[in-house]
Coordinates of C-alpha atoms and ligand atoms in Angstrom, one line a residue:
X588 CA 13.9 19.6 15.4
X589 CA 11.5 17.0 13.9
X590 CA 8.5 17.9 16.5
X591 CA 8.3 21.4 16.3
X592 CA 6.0 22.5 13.4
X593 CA 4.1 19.9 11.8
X594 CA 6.4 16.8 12.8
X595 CA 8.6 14.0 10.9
X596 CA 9.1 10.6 12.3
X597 CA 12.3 9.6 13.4
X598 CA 12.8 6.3 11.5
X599 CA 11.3 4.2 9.5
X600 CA 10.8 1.6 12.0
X601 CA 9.3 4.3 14.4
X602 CA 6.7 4.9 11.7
X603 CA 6.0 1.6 10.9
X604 CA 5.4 0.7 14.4
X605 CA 2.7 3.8 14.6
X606 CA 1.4 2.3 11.3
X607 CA 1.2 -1.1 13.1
X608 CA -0.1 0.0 16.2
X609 CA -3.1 1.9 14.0
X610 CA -4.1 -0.8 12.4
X611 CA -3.9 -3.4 15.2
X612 CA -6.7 -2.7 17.7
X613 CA -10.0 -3.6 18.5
X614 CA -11.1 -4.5 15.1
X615 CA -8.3 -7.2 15.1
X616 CA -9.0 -8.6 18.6
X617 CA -13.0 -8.8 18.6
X618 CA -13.8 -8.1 15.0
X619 CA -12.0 -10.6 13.2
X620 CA -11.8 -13.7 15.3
X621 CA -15.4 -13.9 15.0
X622 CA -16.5 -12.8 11.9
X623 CA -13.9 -15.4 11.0
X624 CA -15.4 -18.1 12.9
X625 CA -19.0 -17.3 11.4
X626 CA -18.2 -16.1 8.1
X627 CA -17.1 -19.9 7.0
X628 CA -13.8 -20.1 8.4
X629 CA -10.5 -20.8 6.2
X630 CA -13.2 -19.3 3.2
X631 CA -13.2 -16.3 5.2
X632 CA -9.5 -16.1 5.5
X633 CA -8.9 -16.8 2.0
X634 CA -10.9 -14.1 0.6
X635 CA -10.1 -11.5 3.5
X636 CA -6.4 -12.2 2.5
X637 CA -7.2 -12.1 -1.3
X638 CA -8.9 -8.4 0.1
X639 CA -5.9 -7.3 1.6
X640 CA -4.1 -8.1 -1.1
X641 CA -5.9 -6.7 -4.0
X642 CA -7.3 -3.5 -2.2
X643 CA -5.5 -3.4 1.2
X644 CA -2.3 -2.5 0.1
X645 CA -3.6 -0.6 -2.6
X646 CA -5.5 1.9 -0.8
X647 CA -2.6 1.8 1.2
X648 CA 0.0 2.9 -1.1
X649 CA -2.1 5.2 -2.6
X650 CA -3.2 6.9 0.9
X651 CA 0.6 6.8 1.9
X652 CA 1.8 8.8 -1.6
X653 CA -1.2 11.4 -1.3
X654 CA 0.0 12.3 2.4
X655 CA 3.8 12.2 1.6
X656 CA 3.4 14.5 -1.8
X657 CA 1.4 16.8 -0.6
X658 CA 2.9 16.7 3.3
X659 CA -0.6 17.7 4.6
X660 CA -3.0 16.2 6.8
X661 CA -6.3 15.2 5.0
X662 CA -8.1 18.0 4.2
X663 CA -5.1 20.1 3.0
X664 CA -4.0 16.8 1.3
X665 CA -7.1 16.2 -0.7
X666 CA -7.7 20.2 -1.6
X667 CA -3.9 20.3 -2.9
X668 CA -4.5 17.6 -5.7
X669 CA -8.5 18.8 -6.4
X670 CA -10.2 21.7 -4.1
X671 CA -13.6 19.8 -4.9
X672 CA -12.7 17.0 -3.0
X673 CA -11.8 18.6 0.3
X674 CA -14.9 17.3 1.5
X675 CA -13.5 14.4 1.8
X676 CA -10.7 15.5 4.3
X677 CA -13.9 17.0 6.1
X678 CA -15.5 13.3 5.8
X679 CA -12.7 11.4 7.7
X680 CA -12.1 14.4 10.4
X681 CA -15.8 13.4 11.1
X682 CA -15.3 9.5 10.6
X683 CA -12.7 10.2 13.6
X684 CA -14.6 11.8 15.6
X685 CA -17.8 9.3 15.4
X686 CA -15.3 6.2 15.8
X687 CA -12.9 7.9 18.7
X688 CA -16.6 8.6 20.4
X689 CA -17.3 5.0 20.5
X690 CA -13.5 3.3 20.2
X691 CA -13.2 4.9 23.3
X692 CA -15.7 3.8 25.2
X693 CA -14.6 0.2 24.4
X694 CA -10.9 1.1 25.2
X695 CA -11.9 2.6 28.3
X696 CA -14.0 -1.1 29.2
X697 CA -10.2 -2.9 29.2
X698 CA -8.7 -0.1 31.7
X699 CA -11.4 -1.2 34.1
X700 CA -11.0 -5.0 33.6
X701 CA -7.3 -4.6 33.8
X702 CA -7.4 -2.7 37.3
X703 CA -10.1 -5.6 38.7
X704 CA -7.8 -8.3 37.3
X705 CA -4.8 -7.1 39.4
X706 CA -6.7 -6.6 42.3
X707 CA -8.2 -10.3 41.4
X708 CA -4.6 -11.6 41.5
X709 CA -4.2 -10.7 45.1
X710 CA -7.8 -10.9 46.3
X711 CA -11.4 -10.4 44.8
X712 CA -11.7 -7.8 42.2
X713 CA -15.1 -9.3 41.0
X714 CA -16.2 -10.2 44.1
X715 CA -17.3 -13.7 42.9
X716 CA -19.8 -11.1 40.1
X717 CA -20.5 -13.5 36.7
X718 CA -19.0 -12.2 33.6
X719 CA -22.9 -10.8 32.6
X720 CA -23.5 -9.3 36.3
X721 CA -20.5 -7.6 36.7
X722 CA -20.4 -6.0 32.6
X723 CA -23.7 -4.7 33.4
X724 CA -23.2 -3.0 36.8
X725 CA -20.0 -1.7 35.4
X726 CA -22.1 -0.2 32.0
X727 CA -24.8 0.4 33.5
X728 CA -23.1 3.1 36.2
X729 CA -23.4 6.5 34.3
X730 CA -20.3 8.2 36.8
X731 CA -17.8 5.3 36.2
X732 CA -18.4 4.9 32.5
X733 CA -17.9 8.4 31.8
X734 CA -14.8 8.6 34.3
X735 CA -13.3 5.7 32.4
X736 CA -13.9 7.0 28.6
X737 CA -12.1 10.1 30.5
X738 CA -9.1 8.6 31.1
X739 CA -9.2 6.6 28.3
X740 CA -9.2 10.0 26.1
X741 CA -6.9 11.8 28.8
X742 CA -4.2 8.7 28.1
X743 CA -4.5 9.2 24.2
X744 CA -4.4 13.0 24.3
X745 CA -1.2 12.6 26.7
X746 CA 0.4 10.9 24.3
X747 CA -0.8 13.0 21.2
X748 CA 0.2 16.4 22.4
X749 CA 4.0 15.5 23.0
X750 CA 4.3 15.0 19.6
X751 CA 4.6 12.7 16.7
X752 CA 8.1 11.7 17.0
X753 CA 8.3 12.4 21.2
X754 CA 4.9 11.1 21.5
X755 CA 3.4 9.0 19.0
X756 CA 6.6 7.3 17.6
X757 CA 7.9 6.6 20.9
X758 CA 4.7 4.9 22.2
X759 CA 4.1 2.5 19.3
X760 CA 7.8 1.6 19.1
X761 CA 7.6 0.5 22.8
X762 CA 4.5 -0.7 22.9
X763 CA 4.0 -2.8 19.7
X764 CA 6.9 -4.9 20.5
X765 CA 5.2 -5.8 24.0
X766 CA 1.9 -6.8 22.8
X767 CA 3.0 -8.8 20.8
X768 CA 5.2 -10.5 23.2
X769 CA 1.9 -10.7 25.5
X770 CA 0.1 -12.3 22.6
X771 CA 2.9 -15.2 22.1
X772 CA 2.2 -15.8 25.7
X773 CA -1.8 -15.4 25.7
X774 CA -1.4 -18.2 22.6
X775 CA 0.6 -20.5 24.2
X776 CA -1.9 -20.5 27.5
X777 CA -5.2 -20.3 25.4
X778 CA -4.1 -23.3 22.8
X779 CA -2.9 -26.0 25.5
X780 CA -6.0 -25.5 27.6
X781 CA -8.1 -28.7 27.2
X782 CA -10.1 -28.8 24.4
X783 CA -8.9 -26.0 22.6
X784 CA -8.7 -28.0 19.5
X785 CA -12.5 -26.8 19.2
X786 CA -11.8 -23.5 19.1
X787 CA -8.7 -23.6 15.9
X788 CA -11.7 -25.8 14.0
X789 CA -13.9 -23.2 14.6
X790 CA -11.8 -20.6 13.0
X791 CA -9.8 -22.7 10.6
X792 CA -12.6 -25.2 9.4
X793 CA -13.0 -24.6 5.7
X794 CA -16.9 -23.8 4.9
X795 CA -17.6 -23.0 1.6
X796 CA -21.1 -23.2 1.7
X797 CA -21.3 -19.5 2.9
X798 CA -20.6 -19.2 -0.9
X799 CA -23.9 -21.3 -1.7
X800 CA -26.1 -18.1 -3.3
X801 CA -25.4 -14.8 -4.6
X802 CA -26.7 -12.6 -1.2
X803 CA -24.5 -14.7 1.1
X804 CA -21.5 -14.7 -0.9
X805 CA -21.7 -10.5 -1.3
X806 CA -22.8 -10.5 2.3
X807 CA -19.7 -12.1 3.0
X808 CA -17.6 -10.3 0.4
X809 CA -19.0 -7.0 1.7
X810 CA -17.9 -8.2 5.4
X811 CA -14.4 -9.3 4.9
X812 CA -14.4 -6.2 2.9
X813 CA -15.7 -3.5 5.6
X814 CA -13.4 -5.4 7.9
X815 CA -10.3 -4.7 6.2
X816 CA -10.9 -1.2 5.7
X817 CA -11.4 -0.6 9.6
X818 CA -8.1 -3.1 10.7
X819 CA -6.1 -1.5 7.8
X820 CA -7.3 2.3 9.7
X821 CA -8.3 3.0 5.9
X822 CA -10.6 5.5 3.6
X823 CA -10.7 8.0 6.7
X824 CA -7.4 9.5 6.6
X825 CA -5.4 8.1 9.1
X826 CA -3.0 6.8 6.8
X827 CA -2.4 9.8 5.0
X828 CA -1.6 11.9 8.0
X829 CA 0.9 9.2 8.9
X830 CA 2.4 9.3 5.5
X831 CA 2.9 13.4 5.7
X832 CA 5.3 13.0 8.2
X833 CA 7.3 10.4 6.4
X834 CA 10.4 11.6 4.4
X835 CA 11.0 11.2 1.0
X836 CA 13.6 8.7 1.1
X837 CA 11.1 6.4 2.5
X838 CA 10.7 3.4 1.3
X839 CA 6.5 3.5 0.6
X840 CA 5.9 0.3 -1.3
X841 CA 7.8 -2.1 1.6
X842 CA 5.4 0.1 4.2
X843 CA 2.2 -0.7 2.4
X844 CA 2.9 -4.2 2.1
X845 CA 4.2 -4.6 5.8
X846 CA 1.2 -2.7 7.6
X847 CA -1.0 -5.4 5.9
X848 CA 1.1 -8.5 6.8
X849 CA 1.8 -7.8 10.2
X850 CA -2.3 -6.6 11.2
X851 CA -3.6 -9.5 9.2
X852 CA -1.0 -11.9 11.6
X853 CA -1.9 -10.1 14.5
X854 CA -5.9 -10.6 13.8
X855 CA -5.4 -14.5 13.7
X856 CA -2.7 -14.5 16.2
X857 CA -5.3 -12.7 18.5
X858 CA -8.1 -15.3 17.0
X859 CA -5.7 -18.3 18.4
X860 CA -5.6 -16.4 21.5
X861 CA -9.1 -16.2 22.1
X862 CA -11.0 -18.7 20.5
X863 CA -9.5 -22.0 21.7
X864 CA -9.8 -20.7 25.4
X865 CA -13.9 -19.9 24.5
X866 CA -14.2 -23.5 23.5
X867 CA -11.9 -25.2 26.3
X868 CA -14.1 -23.7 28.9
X869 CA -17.6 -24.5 26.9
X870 CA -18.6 -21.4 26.4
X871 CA -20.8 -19.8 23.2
X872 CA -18.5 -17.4 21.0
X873 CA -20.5 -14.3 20.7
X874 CA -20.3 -10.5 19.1
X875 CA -18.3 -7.9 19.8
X876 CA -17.7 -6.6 23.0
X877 CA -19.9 -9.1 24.6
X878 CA -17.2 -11.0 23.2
X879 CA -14.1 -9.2 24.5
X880 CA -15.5 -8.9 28.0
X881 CA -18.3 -10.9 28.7
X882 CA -17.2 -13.8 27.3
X883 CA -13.8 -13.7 28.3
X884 CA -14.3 -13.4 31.8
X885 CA -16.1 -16.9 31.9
X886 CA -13.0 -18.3 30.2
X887 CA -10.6 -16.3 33.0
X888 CA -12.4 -17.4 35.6
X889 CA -12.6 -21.1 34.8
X890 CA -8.6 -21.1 33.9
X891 CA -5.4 -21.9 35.9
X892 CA -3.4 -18.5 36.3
X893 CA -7.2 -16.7 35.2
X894 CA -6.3 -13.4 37.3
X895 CA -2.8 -13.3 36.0
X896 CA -4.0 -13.9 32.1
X897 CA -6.9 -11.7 32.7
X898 CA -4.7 -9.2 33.9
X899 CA -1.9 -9.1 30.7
X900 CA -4.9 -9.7 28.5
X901 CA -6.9 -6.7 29.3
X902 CA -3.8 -4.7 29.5
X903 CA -3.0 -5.7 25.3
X904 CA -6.4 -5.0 24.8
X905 CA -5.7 -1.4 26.5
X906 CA -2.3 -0.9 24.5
X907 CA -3.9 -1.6 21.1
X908 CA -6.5 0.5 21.8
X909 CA -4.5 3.2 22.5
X910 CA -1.9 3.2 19.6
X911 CA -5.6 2.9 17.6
X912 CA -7.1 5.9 19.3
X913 CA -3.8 8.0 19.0
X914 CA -3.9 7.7 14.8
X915 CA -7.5 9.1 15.0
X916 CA -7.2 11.9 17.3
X917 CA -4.3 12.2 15.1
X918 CA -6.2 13.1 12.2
X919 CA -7.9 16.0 13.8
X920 CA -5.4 17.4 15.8
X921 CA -3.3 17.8 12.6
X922 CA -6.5 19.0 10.6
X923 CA -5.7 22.4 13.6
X924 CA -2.6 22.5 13.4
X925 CA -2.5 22.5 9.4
X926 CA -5.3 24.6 8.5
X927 CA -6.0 26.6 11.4
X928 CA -2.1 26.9 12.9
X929 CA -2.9 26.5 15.8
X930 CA -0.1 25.2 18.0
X931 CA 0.0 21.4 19.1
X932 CA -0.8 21.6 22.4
X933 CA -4.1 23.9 21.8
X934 CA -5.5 21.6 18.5
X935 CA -5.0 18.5 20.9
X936 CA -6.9 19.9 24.0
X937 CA -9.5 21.1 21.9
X938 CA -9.9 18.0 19.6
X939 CA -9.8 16.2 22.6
X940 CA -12.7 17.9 24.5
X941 CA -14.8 17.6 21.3
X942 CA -14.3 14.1 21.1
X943 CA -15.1 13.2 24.8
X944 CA -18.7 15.3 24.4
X945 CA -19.3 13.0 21.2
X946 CA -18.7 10.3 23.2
X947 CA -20.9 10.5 26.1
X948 CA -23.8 9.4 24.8
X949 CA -22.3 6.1 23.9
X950 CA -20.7 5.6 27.5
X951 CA -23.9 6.0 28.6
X952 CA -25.7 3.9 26.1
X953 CA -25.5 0.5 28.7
X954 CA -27.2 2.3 31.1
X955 CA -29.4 5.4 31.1
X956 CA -29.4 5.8 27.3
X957 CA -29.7 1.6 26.9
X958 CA -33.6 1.8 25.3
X959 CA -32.5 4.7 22.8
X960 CA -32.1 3.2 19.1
X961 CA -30.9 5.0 16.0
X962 CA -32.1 3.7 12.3
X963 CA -29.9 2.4 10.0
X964 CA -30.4 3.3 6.3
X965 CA -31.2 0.0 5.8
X966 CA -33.8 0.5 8.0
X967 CA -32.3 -1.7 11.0
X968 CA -32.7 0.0 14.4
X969 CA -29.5 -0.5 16.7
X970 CA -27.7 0.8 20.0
X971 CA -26.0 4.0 20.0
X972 CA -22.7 2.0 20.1
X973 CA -23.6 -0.4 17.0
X974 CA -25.1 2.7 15.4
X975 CA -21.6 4.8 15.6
X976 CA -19.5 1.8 14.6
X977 CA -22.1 1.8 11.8
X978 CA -21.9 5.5 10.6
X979 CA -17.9 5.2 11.2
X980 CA -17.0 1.7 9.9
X981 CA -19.6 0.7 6.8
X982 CA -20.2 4.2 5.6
X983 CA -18.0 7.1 5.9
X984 CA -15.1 4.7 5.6
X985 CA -15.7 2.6 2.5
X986 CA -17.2 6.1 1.1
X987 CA -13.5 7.9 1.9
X988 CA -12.1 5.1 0.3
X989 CA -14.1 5.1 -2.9
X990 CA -13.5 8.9 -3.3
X991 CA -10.0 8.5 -2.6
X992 CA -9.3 5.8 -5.3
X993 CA -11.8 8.2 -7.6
X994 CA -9.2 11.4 -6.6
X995 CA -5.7 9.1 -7.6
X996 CA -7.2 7.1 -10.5
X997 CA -9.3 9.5 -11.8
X998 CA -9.3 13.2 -10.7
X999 CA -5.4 13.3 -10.6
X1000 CA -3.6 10.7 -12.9
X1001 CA -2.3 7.4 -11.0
X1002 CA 1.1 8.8 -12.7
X1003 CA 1.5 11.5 -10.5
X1004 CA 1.2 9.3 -7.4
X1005 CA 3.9 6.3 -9.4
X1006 CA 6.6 9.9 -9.4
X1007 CA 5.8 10.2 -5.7
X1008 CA 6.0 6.3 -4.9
X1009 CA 9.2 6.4 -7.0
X1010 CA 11.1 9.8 -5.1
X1011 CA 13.7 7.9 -3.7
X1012 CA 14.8 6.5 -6.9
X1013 CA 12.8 3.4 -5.7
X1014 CA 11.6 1.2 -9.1
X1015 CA 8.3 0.6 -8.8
X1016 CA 7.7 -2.7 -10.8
X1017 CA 4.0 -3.0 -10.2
X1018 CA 3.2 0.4 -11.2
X1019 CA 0.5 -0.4 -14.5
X1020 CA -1.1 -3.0 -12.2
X1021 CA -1.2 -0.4 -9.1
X1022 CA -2.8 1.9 -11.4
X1023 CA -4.8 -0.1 -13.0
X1024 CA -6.1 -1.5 -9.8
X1025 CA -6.9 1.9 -8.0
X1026 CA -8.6 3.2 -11.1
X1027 CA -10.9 0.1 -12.1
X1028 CA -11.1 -2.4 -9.5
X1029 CA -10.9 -0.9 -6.2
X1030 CA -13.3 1.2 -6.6
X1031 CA -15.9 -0.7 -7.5
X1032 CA -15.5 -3.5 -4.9
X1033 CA -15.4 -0.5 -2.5
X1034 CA -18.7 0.8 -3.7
X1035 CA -20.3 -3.0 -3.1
X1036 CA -19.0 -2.8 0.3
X1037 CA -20.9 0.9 0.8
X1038 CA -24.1 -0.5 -1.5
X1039 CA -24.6 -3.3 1.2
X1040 CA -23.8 -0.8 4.2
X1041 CA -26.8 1.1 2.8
X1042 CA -28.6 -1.5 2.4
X1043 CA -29.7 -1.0 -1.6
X1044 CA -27.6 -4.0 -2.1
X1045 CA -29.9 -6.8 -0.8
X1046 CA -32.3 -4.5 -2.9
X1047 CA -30.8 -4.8 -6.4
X1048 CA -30.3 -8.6 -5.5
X1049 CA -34.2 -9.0 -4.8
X1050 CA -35.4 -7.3 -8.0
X1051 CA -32.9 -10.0 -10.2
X1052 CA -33.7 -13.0 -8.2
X1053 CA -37.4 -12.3 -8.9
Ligands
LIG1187 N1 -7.6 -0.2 12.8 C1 -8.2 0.0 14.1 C2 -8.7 -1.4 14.6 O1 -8.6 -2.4 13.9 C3 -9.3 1.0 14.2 C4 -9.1 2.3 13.4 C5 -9.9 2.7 12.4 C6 -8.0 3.1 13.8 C7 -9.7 3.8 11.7 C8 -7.7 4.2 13.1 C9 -8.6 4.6 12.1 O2 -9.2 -1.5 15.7

């Protein structure tokens, strides 16, 4: 029934597991552990978690209503309450394209480290290759890194073209409860390794000197910030796609505070998981991927059980990156099937082959395309990767969001959203707040977040501290 058409989800639970599964991916595994970690700590957590709080789960709730009312993916959903602001359905088709480009080129890194791992376990995957040596043959071949991001994308697409509730739902209601199984057992390795103590200091130590002058603290404020947006799979549209296929007697309110908890658990579960094996083996914590796969294969090598861990590691790396990648190409596959009715099967190929052409030049950006740099508009030249990530995460994200709160609070009336949120004969006892929140304070800590991205932020702050 529910899978022909448009789609429903099955249960609530099968939803919420997709929901999870969006929101829990890379951003929670290599973003937040170290932005943690060199953010200030427990001062990071605290405000991140004040974040989700105050914005998170509004955004949420508000992003959940606008898909359920209106039972459209993005564009459709934004053009039914104001045909003005279908632009931005249009902006968060694109922010899906430019992040699947380069989400799955990282995803596609974890398939290859899981494949060496399992041959490690019975004999030499690496062939005694460091961490650095063997990242950088691996990135550096332009054949393997585009086969990988190729099956990377062919996995997701699989999995998108059954179906929401055949596909999707399925998938994430599997899957979700596995990773997080793998991550009780990655934790329990990583924090009795000796010397791991390190590591929880360096996450959990309290440092509220970050807070010391005005352009730290918003530098901070705009990261925890930027962060959120991109764990929560918010201000792009994800989350209202998801919440079209909800029905009405849904509970919305218990969803948009349980997304939040359970990625915010995950991102520090995943931080326990990594961090106190970086410092047990001695090793500098650094960015990103570097992170992920560099890094990390120092700390395998040097551990009891390395191949084994290695192996179930990059494998929960590989899930979450999939249940990720499967809410964006989500996004557009509905955007066909919607607007253009065109059937499942024909909006997924074609989404799909768009997205794997976007994507080749940052598969090749460790190798042939390595010296190319793109400009920030802050005027900071980076990698084709950082530059995507850039585009994706600081701009057209926070800048979906900040319309999107401007659309409910402003455009529309936060009341029509409070009917919607209230459907089920649910009694929404926050409603004045909620609506007070996504019409006055949302916004305008989104449109710090996007003011920094730009880079006229550390601007202003210049000309006052003249
Ligand atoms: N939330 C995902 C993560 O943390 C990334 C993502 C962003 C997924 C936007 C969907 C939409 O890795």
């Amino acid at each position: 029934m529910s899978d022909k058409g448009r789609g429903t989800w099955g249960s609530n639970f099968g939803f919420l597991m997709a929901a999870v599964g969006s929101a829990v991916g890379l951003g929670n595994l290599w973003g937040f552990p170290y932005k943690l970690g060199k953010n200030g700590g427990f001062a990071f957590l605290l405000v991140y978690i004040i974040f989700v709080a105050v914005v998170g789960v509004v955004v949420i709730l508000g992003e959940l209503a606008l898909g359920r009312k209106t039972k459209l993916s993005p564009v459709g959903a934004n053009r039914a309450i104001n045909k003005r602001f279908a632009f931005n359905g249009w902006l968060g088709v694109l922010a899906s394209f430019i992040i699947l480009s380069f989400y799955s080129v990282l995803g596609s890194w974890s398939i290859k480290y899981f494949f060496t791992y399992c041959i490690e376990i019975f004999g030499s995957g690496f062939n005694g290759m460091s961490g650095p040596e063997f990242f950088g043959n691996f990135t550096a071949d332009p054949v393997q890194s585009i086969i990988y991001q190729l099956i990377f994308i062919i996995l997701t697409s699989a999995i998108v073209i059954v179906g929401v509730q055949s596909g999707i739902e399925k998938f994430s209601k599997i899957m979700m409860p596995c990773l997080f199984i793998m991550l009780i057992i990655i934790i329990i390795r990583s924090v009795t390794l000796p010397g791991a103590m390190q590591g929880i200091e360096f996450m959990f130590k309290p440092d509220f000197s970050v807070f010391s002058d005005v352009k730290s603290s918003f530098d901070v404020i705009a990261s925890a910030l930027a962060q959120m947006f991109f764990s929560l799979s918010l201000g792009m549209g994800t989350m209202v796609c998801y919440g079209s296929y909800l029905n009405k007697n849904s509970n919305l309110v218990k969803n948009a505070v349980l997304i939040p908890v359970f990625d915010t658990l995950i991102a520090v579960m995943a931080g326990l998981a990594i961090m106190p094996a970086v410092f047990a083996t001695g090793i500098d914590p650094a960015a990103g991927p570097s992170l992920l796969y560099i890094t990390l294969h120092g700390v395998f090598e040097s551990m009891p059980g390395g191949a084994f861990f290695g192996a179930l590691f990059y494998l929960l790396v590989a899930i979450a990156a999939l249940t990720s990648s499967i809410s964006l190409l989500e996004v557009s596959t509905s955007y066909f099937v919607d607007e253009k009715k065109w059937s499942r099967k024909k909006a997924t190929v074609i989404a799909t082959i768009a997205i794997f052409v976007v994507g080749i030049p940052t598969a090749l950006s460790f190798g042939l395309l390595g010296d190319v740099k793109l400009m920030a508009l802050n005027g900071e030249l980076m990698g084709i990767l950082d530059w995507m990530d850039y585009v994706g995460e600081y701009l057209l994200m926070t800048l979906g969001a900040l319309l999107m709160c401007i659309l409910i609070g402003w455009v529309a009336k936060p009341s029509m959203f409070v009917a919607e949120i209230e459907q089920s004969g649910y009694n929404f006892k926050y409603k004045r707040l909620w609506s007070f929140m996504i019409k006055f304070v949302t916004p305008v800590l989104v449109f710090i977040t996007f003011l920094t991205a730009t880079g006229l932020f550390d601007k202003i702050i210049a000309l006052f501290s003249k």
